[in-house]
Each structure stands twice: as C-alpha cells, then as structure tokens.
PDB file of C-alpha atoms in Angstrom:
ATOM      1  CA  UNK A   1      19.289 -16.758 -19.053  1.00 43.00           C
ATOM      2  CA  UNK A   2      22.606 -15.354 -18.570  1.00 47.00           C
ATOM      3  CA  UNK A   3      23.015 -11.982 -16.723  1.00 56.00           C
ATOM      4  CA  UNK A   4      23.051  -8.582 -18.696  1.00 56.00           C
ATOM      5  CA  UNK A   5      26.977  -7.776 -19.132  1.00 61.00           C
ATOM      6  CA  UNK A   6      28.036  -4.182 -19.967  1.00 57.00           C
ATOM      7  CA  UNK A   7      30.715  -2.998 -22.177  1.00 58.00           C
ATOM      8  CA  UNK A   8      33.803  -1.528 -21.153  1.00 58.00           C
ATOM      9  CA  UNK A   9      31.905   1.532 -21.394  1.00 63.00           C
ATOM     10  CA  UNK A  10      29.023   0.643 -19.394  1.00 64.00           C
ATOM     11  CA  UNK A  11      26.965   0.471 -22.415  1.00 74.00           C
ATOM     12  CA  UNK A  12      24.649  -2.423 -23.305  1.00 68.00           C
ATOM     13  CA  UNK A  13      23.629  -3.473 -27.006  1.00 62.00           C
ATOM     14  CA  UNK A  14      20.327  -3.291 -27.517  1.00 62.00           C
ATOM     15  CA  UNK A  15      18.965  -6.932 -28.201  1.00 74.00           C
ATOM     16  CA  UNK A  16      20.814  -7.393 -24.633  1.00 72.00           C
ATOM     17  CA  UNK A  17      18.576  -5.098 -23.217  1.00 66.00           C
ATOM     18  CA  UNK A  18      15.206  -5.698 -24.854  1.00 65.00           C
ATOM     19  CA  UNK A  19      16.053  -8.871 -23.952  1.00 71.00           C
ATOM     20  CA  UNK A  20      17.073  -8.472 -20.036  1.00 68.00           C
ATOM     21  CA  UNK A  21      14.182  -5.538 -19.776  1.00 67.00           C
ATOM     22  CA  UNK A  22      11.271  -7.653 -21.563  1.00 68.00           C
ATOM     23  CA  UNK A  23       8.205  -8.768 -19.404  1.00 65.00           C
ATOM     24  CA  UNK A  24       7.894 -12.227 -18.127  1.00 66.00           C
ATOM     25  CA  UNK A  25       4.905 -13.998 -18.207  1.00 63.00           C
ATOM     26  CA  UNK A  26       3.611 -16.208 -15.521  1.00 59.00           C
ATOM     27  CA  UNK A  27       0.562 -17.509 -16.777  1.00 56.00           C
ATOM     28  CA  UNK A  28      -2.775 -17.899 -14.011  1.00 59.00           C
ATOM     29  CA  UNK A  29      -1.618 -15.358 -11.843  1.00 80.00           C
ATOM     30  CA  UNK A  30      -3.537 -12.091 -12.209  1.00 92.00           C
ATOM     31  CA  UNK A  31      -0.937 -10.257  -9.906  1.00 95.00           C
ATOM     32  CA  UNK A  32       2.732 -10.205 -11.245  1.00 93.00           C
ATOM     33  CA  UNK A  33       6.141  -8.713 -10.403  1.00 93.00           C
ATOM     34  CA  UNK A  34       7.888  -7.682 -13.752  1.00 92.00           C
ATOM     35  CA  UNK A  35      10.431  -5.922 -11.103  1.00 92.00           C
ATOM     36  CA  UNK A  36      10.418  -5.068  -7.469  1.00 94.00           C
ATOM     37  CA  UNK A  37       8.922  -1.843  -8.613  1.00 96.00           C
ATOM     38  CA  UNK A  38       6.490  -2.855 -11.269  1.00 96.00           C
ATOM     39  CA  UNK A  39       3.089  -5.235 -11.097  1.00 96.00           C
ATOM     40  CA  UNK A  40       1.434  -6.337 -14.227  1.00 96.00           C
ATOM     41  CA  UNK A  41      -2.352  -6.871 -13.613  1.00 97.00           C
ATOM     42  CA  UNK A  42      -3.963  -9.056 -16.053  1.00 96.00           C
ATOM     43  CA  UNK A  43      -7.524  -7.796 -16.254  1.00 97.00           C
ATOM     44  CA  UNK A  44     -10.570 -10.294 -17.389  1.00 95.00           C
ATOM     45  CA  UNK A  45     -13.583  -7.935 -15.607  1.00 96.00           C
ATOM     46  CA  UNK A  46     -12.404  -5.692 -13.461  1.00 96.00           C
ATOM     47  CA  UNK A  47      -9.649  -4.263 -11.320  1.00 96.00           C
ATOM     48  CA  UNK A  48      -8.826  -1.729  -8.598  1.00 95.00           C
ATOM     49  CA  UNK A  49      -6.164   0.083  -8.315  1.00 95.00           C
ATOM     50  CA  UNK A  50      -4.849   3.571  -6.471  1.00 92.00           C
ATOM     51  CA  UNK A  51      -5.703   6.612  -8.975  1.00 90.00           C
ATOM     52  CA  UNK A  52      -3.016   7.744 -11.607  1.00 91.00           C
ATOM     53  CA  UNK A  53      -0.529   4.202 -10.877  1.00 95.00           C
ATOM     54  CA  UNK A  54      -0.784   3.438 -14.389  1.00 96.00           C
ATOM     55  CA  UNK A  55       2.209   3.149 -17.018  1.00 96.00           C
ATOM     56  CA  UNK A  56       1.152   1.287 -19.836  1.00 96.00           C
ATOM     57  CA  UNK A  57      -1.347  -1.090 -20.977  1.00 97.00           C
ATOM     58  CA  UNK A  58      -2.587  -3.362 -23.850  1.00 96.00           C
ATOM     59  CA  UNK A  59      -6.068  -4.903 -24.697  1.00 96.00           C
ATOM     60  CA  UNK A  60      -9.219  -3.337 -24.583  1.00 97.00           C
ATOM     61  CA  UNK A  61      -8.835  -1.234 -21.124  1.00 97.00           C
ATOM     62  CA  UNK A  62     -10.951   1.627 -18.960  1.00 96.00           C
ATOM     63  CA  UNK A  63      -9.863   3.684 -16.666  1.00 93.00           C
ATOM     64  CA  UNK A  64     -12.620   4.817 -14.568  1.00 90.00           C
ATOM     65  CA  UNK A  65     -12.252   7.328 -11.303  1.00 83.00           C
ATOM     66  CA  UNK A  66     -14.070   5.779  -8.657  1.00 68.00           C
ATOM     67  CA  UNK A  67     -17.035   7.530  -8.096  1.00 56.00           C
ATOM     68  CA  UNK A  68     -18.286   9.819  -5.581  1.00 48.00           C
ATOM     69  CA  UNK A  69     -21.203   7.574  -4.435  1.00 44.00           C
ATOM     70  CA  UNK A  70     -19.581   4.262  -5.218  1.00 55.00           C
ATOM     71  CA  UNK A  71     -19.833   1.362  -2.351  1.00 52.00           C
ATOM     72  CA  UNK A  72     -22.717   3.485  -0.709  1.00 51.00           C
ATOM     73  CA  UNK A  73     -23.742   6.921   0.981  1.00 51.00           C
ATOM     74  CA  UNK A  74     -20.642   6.569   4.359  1.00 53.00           C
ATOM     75  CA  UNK A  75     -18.069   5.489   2.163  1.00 55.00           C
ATOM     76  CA  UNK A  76     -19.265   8.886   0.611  1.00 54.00           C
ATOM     77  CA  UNK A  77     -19.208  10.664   3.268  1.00 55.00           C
ATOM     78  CA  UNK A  78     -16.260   8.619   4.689  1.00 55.00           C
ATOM     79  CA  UNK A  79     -14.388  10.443   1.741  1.00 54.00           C
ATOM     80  CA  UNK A  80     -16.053  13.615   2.237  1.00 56.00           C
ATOM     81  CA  UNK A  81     -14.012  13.730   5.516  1.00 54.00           C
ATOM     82  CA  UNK A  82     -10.775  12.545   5.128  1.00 49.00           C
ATOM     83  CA  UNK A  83      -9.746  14.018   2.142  1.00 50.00           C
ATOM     84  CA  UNK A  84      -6.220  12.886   1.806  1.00 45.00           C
ATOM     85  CA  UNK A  85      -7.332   9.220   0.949  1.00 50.00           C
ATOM     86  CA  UNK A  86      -5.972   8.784  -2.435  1.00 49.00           C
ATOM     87  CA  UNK A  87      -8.506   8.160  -4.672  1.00 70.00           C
ATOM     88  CA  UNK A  88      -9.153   4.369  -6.440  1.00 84.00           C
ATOM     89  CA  UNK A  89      -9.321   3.948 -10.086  1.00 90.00           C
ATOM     90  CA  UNK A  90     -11.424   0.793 -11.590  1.00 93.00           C
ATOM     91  CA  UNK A  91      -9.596  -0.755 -14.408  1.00 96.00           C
ATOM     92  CA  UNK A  92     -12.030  -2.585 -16.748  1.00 96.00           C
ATOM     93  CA  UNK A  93     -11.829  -4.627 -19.380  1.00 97.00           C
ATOM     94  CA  UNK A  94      -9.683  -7.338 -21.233  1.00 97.00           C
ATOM     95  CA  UNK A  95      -6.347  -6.877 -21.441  1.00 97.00           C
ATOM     96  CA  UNK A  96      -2.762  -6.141 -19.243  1.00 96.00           C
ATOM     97  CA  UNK A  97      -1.973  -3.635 -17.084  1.00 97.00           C
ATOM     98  CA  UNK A  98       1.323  -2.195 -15.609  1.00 97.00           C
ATOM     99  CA  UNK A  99       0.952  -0.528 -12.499  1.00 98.00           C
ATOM    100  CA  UNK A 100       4.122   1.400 -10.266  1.00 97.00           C
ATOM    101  CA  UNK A 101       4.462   4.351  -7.746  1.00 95.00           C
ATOM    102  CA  UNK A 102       6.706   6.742  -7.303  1.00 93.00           C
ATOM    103  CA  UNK A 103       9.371   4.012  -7.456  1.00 94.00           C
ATOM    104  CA  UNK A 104       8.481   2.252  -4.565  1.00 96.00           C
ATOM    105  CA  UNK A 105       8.347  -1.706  -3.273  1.00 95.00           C
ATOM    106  CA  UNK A 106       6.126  -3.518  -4.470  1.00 96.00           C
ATOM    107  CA  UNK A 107       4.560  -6.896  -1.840  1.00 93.00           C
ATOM    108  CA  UNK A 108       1.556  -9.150  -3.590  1.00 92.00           C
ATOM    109  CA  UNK A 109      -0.254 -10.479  -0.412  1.00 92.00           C
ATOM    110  CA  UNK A 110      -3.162 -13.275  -0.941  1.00 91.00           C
ATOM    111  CA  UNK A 111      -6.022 -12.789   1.427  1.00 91.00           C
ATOM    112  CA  UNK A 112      -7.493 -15.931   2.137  1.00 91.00           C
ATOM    113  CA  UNK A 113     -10.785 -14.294   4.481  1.00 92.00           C
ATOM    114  CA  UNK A 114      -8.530 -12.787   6.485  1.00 91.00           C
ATOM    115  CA  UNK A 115      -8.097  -8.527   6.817  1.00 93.00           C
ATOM    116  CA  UNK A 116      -5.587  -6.276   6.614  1.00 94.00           C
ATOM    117  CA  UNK A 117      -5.892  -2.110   7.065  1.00 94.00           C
ATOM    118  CA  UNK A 118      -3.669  -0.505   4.656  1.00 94.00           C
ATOM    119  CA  UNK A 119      -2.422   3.287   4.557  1.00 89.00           C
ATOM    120  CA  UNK A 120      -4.242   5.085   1.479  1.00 84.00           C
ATOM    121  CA  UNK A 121      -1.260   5.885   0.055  1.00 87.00           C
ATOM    122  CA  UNK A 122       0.261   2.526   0.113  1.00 92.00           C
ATOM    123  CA  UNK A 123      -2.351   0.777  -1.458  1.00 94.00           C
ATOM    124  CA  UNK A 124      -1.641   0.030  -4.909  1.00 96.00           C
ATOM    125  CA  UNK A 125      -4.088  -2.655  -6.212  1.00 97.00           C
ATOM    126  CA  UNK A 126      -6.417  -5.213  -5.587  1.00 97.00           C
ATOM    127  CA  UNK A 127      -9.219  -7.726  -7.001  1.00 96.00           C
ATOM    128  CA  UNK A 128     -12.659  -7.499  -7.205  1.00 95.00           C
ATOM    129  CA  UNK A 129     -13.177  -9.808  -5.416  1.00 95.00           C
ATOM    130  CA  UNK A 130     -11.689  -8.300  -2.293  1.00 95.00           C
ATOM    131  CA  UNK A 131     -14.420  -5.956   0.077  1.00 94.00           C
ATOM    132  CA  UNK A 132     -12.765  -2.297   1.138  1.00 91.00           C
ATOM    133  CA  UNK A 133     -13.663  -0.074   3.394  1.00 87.00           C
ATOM    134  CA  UNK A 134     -12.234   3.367   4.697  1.00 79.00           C
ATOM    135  CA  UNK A 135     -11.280   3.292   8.275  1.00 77.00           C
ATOM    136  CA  UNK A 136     -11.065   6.297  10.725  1.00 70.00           C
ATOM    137  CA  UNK A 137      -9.230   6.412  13.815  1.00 61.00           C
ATOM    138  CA  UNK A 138     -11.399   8.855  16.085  1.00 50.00           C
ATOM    139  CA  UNK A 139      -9.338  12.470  16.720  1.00 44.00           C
ATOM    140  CA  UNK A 140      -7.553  12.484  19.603  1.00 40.00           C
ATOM    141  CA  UNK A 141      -8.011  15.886  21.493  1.00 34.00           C
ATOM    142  CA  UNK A 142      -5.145  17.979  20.792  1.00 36.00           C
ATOM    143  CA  UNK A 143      -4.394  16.723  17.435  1.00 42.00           C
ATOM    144  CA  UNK A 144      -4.349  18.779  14.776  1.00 39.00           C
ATOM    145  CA  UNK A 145      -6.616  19.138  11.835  1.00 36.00           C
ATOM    146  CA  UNK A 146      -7.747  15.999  10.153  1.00 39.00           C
ATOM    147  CA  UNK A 147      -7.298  12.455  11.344  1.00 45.00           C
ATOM    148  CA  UNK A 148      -5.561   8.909  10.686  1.00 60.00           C
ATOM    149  CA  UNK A 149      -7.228   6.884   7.809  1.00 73.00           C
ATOM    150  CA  UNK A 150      -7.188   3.850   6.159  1.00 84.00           C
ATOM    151  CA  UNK A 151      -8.216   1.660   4.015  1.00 88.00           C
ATOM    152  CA  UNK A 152      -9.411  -1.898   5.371  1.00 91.00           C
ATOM    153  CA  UNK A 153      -9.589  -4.731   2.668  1.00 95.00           C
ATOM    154  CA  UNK A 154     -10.700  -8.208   3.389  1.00 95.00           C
ATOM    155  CA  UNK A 155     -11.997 -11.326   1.931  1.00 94.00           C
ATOM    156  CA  UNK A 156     -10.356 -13.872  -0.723  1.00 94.00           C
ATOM    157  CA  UNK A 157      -7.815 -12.496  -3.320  1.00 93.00           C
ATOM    158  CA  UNK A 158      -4.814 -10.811  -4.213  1.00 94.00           C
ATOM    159  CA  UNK A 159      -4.295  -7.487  -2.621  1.00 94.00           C
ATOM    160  CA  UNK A 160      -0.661  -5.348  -3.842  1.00 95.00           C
ATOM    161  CA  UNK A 161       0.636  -2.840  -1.204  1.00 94.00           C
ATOM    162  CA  UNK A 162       4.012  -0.555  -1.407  1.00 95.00           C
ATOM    163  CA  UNK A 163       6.288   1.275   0.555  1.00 94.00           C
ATOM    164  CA  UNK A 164       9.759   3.227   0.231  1.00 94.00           C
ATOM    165  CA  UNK A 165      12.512   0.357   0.844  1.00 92.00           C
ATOM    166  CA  UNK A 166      12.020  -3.246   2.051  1.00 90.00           C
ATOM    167  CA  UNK A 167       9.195  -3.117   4.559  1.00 91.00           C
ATOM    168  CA  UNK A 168       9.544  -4.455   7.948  1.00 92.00           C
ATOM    169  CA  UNK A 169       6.898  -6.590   9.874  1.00 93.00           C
ATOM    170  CA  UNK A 170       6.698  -6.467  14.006  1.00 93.00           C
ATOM    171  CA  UNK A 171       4.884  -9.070  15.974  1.00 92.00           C
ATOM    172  CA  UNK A 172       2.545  -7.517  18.586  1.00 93.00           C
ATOM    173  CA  UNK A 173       1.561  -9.440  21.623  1.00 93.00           C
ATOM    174  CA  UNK A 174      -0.709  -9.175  24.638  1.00 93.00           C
ATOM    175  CA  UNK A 175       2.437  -7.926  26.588  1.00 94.00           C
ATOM    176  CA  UNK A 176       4.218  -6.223  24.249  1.00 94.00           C
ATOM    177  CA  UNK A 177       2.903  -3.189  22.319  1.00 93.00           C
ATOM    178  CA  UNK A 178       4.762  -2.002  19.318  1.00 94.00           C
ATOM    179  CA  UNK A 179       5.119   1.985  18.864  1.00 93.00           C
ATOM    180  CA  UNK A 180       5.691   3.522  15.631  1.00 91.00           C
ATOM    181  CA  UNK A 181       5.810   6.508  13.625  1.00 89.00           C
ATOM    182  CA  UNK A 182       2.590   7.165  11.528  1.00 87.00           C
ATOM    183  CA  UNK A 183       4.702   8.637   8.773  1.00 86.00           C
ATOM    184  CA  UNK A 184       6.719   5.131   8.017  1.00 91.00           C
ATOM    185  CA  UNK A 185       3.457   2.470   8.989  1.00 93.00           C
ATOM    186  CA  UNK A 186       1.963   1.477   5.936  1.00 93.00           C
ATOM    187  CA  UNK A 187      -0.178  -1.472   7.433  1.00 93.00           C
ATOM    188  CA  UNK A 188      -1.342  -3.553  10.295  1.00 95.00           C
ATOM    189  CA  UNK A 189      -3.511  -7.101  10.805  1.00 92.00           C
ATOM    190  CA  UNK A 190      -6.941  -6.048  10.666  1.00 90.00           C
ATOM    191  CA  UNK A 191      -8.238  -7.017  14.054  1.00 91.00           C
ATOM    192  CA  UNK A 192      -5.646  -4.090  15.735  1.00 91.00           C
ATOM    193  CA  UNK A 193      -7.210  -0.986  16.512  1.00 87.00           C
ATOM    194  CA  UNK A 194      -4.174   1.635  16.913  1.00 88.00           C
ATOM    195  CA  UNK A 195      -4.105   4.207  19.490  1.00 85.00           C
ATOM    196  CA  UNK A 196      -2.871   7.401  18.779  1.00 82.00           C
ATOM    197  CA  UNK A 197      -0.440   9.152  21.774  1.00 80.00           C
ATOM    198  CA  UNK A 198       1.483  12.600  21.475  1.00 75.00           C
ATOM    199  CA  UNK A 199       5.105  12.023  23.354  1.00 68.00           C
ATOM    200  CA  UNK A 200       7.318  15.610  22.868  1.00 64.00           C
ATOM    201  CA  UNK A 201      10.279  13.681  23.509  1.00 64.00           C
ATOM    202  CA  UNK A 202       9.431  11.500  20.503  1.00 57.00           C
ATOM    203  CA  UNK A 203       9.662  14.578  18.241  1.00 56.00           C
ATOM    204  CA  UNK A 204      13.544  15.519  19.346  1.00 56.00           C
ATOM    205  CA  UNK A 205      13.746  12.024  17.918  1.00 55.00           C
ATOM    206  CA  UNK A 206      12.775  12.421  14.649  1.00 54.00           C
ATOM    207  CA  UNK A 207      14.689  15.923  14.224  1.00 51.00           C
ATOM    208  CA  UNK A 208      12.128  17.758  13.690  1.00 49.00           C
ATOM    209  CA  UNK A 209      10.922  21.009  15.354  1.00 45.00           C
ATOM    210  CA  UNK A 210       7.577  22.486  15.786  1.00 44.00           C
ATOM    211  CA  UNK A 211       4.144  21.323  16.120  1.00 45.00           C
ATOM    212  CA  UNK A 212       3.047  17.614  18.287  1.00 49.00           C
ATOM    213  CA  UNK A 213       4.646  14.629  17.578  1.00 73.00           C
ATOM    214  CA  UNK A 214       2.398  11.267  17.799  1.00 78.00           C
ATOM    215  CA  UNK A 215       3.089   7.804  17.672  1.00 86.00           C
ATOM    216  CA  UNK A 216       0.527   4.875  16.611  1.00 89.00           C
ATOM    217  CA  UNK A 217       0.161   2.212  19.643  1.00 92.00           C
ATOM    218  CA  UNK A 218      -0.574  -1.223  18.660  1.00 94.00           C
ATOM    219  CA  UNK A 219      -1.461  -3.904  21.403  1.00 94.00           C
ATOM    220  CA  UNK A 220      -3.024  -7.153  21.086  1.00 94.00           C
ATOM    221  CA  UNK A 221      -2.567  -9.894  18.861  1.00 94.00           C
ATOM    222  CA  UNK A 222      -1.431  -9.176  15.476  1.00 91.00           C
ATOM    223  CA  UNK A 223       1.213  -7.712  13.711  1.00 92.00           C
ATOM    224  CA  UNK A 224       2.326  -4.118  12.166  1.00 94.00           C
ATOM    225  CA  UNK A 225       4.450  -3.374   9.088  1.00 93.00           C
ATOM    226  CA  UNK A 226       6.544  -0.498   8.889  1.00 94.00           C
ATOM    227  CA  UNK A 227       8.929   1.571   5.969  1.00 94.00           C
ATOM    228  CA  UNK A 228      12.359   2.622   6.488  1.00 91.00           C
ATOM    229  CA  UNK A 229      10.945   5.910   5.191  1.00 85.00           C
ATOM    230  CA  UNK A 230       8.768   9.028   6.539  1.00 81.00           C
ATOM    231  CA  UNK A 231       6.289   9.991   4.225  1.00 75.00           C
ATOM    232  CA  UNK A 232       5.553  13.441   4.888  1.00 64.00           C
ATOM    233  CA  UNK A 233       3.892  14.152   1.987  1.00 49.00           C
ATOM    234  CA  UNK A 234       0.882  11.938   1.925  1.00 44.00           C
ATOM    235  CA  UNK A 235       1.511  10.798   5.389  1.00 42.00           C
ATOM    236  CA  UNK A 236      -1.512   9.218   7.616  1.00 48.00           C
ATOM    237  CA  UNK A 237      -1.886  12.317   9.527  1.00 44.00           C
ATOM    238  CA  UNK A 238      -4.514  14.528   7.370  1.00 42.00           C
ATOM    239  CA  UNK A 239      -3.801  17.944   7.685  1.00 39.00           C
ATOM    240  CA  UNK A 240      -0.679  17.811   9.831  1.00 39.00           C
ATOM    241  CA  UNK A 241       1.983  20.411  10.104  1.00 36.00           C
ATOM    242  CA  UNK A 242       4.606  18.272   9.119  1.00 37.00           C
ATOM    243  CA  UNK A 243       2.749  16.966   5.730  1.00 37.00           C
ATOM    244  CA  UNK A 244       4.210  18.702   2.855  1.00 35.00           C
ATOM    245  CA  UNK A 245       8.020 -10.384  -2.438  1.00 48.00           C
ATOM    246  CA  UNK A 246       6.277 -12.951  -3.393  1.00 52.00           C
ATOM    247  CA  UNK A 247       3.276 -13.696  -6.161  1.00 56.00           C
ATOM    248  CA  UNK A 248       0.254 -14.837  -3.455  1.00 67.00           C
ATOM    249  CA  UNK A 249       2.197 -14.847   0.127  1.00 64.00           C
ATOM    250  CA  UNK A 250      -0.518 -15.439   2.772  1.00 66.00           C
ATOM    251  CA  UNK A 251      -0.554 -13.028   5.821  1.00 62.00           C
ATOM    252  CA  UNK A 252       1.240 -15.560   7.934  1.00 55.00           C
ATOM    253  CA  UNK A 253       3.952 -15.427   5.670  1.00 60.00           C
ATOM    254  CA  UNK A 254       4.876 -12.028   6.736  1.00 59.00           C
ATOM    255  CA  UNK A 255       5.979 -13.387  10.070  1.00 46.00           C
ATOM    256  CA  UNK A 256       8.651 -15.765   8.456  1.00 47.00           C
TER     257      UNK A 256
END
C-alpha cells in the first residue's frame, strides 16, 4: 500500500484516509500495535489492563474495576498503602479492545517465565495468564511521605508497558551500577532490587528547587529501562513534593 499523499492544501480525501487510518489485523496475536500509540487486545476470557486506557471496543465486552480484595488480603492492603498505584481494570468477554494513554509509546514484551517490575503508571496491559504483584521499596529515612511502588508481573504471556518517547534500556553489571531518576524509570529485570539514595547535587541537576532529590541505584545483574521524560505527575515517588516495538519481543531482546 502506497503512502497517504496530501493535497496541495494539506488536505486528504477521505477514502485516503479511512483507508491509511483503518486497523490492521494480524490474526493469533492477542496483543497488537494499530500505531506506536495504540494496542488492540483481542479478548476470548479475560484481560487486564490499567483503569480508564480504554477507547473503543466491539463484541460482547466488561469493564470491571479491579476489586478491593482481588488477588488476596496484602495485595489489599498492599493498595491500602500506596495509594498512587493506578488502579487495574479486567476486561471480559468476547470481542476487541483498543487500549492508549495519554499518547504515549507503546512496547509488547512476551514473558516467557521470566519477571519484570513495572512502574504503576506505565503498565498498560497484560494476559491472564501472567501473575502480578505490587512491590514496595522499604522508606528510606528522610524521604518524604509515601514510598516507591511497583508492579511485578511474571510468568508466560504478553505483557504491554508505555512511556513518554522511545524508551531506553541500560545494562547493569556486578561492577557497574546504573543511577537514574525515579521520575523517567518505568521498569527494571525483576531479580534487581533498587536502592533508593538522596544526592542534593543531583537536584541542581534536574533544575529544580526545593525539597530532596533521590535517585534509584541498580546493581547486579540485569538491566533498567528508562523515558526521556519526568513524570511528575504520577511519578514513583508517592506523595512527593515534586508530584503534581515489536508484537512478542522476549526480555533479551531489549538488550539488542
């Protein structure tokens, strides 16, 4: 199919743009990219995906809130505490799906038993079939209100994660820790446990005045993926001052 010419005006007819715009259907794949920015989900059972992510559907779909109890009495309580987890919607059902956020990237990642810890707010979707947990980092003394959390999904199947811009994946070793800011990390290999560490240098950095500034330390073996964007707004850091690719790639793929 030839690319969508405009006018002279910058105009388009309209069969060229139903045409350019329509969805494309790759069939077996429950996960797909219309656009960098959109996933279709086809749904046969049932789906997860982050609360409110939904533009359209077809087919006999419900949307159900997760509920308060759901997964068990500490992922309840789990909640209870962080608060600014964004909450998961189950999509159940027959039918298709079209799921998007704010505008950002879109990656489709395959889990094949391995794990992966997510930022709340990046996650946008994932099968059943996939386990999730919430992770807490423990609150570092100093540090204001609230606390860094997660969510950590593992197991087999398709998992769909965003962030602002192409995303960016570091390699951490044994001898060399990666640093990065909290507001632009939107994941990390599962077996990492982060450290959070205030630097007040970091902060004239970042251009920012007022309050701590802290950075999340990875070391080990593993790998960290970052945004070329700060997300103060539903940032990692729960009650902070400053808070106003592929179908299927496997998780070694992100190193290529």
């Amino acid at each position: 199919m030839t690319n969508m010419q405009p006018g002279s005006d910058g105009t388009y007819s309209l069969r060229d743009f139903i045409s350019q715009t329509a969805e494309r259907d790759q069939p077996g794949e429950v996960f797909e990219l219309e656009s960098s920015k959109m996933l279709e989900v086809k749904v046969n059972g049932r789906i997860w995906s982050k609360l409110g992510a939904m533009v359209a559907y077809k087919g006999q779909l419900a949307f159900k809130r997760e509920g308060t109890l759901e997964g068990g009495l500490m992922k309840a309580l789990k909640r209870a505490v962080t608060q600014e987890m964004s909450p998961l919607a189950k999509i159940e059902g027959r039918g298709v799906a079209y799921l998007a956020d704010q505008g950002k990237e879109i990656q489709i990642l395959r889990l094949a038993g391995d794990s992966l810890n997510v930022n709340g707010n990046d996650l946008l979707a994932f099968e059943d079939s996939v386990q999730y947990d919430i992770t807490m980092m423990r609150r570092m003394a100093g540090m204001a209100a609230g606390g860094l959390f997660s969510v950590r999904v593992q197991g087999h199947g398709l998992v769909a994660i965003l962030s602002h811009g192409k995303p960016l994946t570091l390699r951490v070793t044994p001898h060399e820790p990666i640093f990065t800011d909290p507001n632009a990390t939107i994941a990390w290999s599962g077996n990492l446990q982060p450290q959070l560490s205030m630097d007040t240098s970091f902060k004239s950095m970042l251009g920012r005045g007022g309050g701590e500034t802290y950075q999340m330390v990875f070391q080990g073996d593993g790998f960290v993926v970052v945004q070329p964007y700060e997300e103060f707004d539903a940032g990692m850091l729960g009650g902070d001052s400053h808070s106003s690719g592929g179908i299927g790639r496997s998780l070694g793929d992100l190193f290529d």
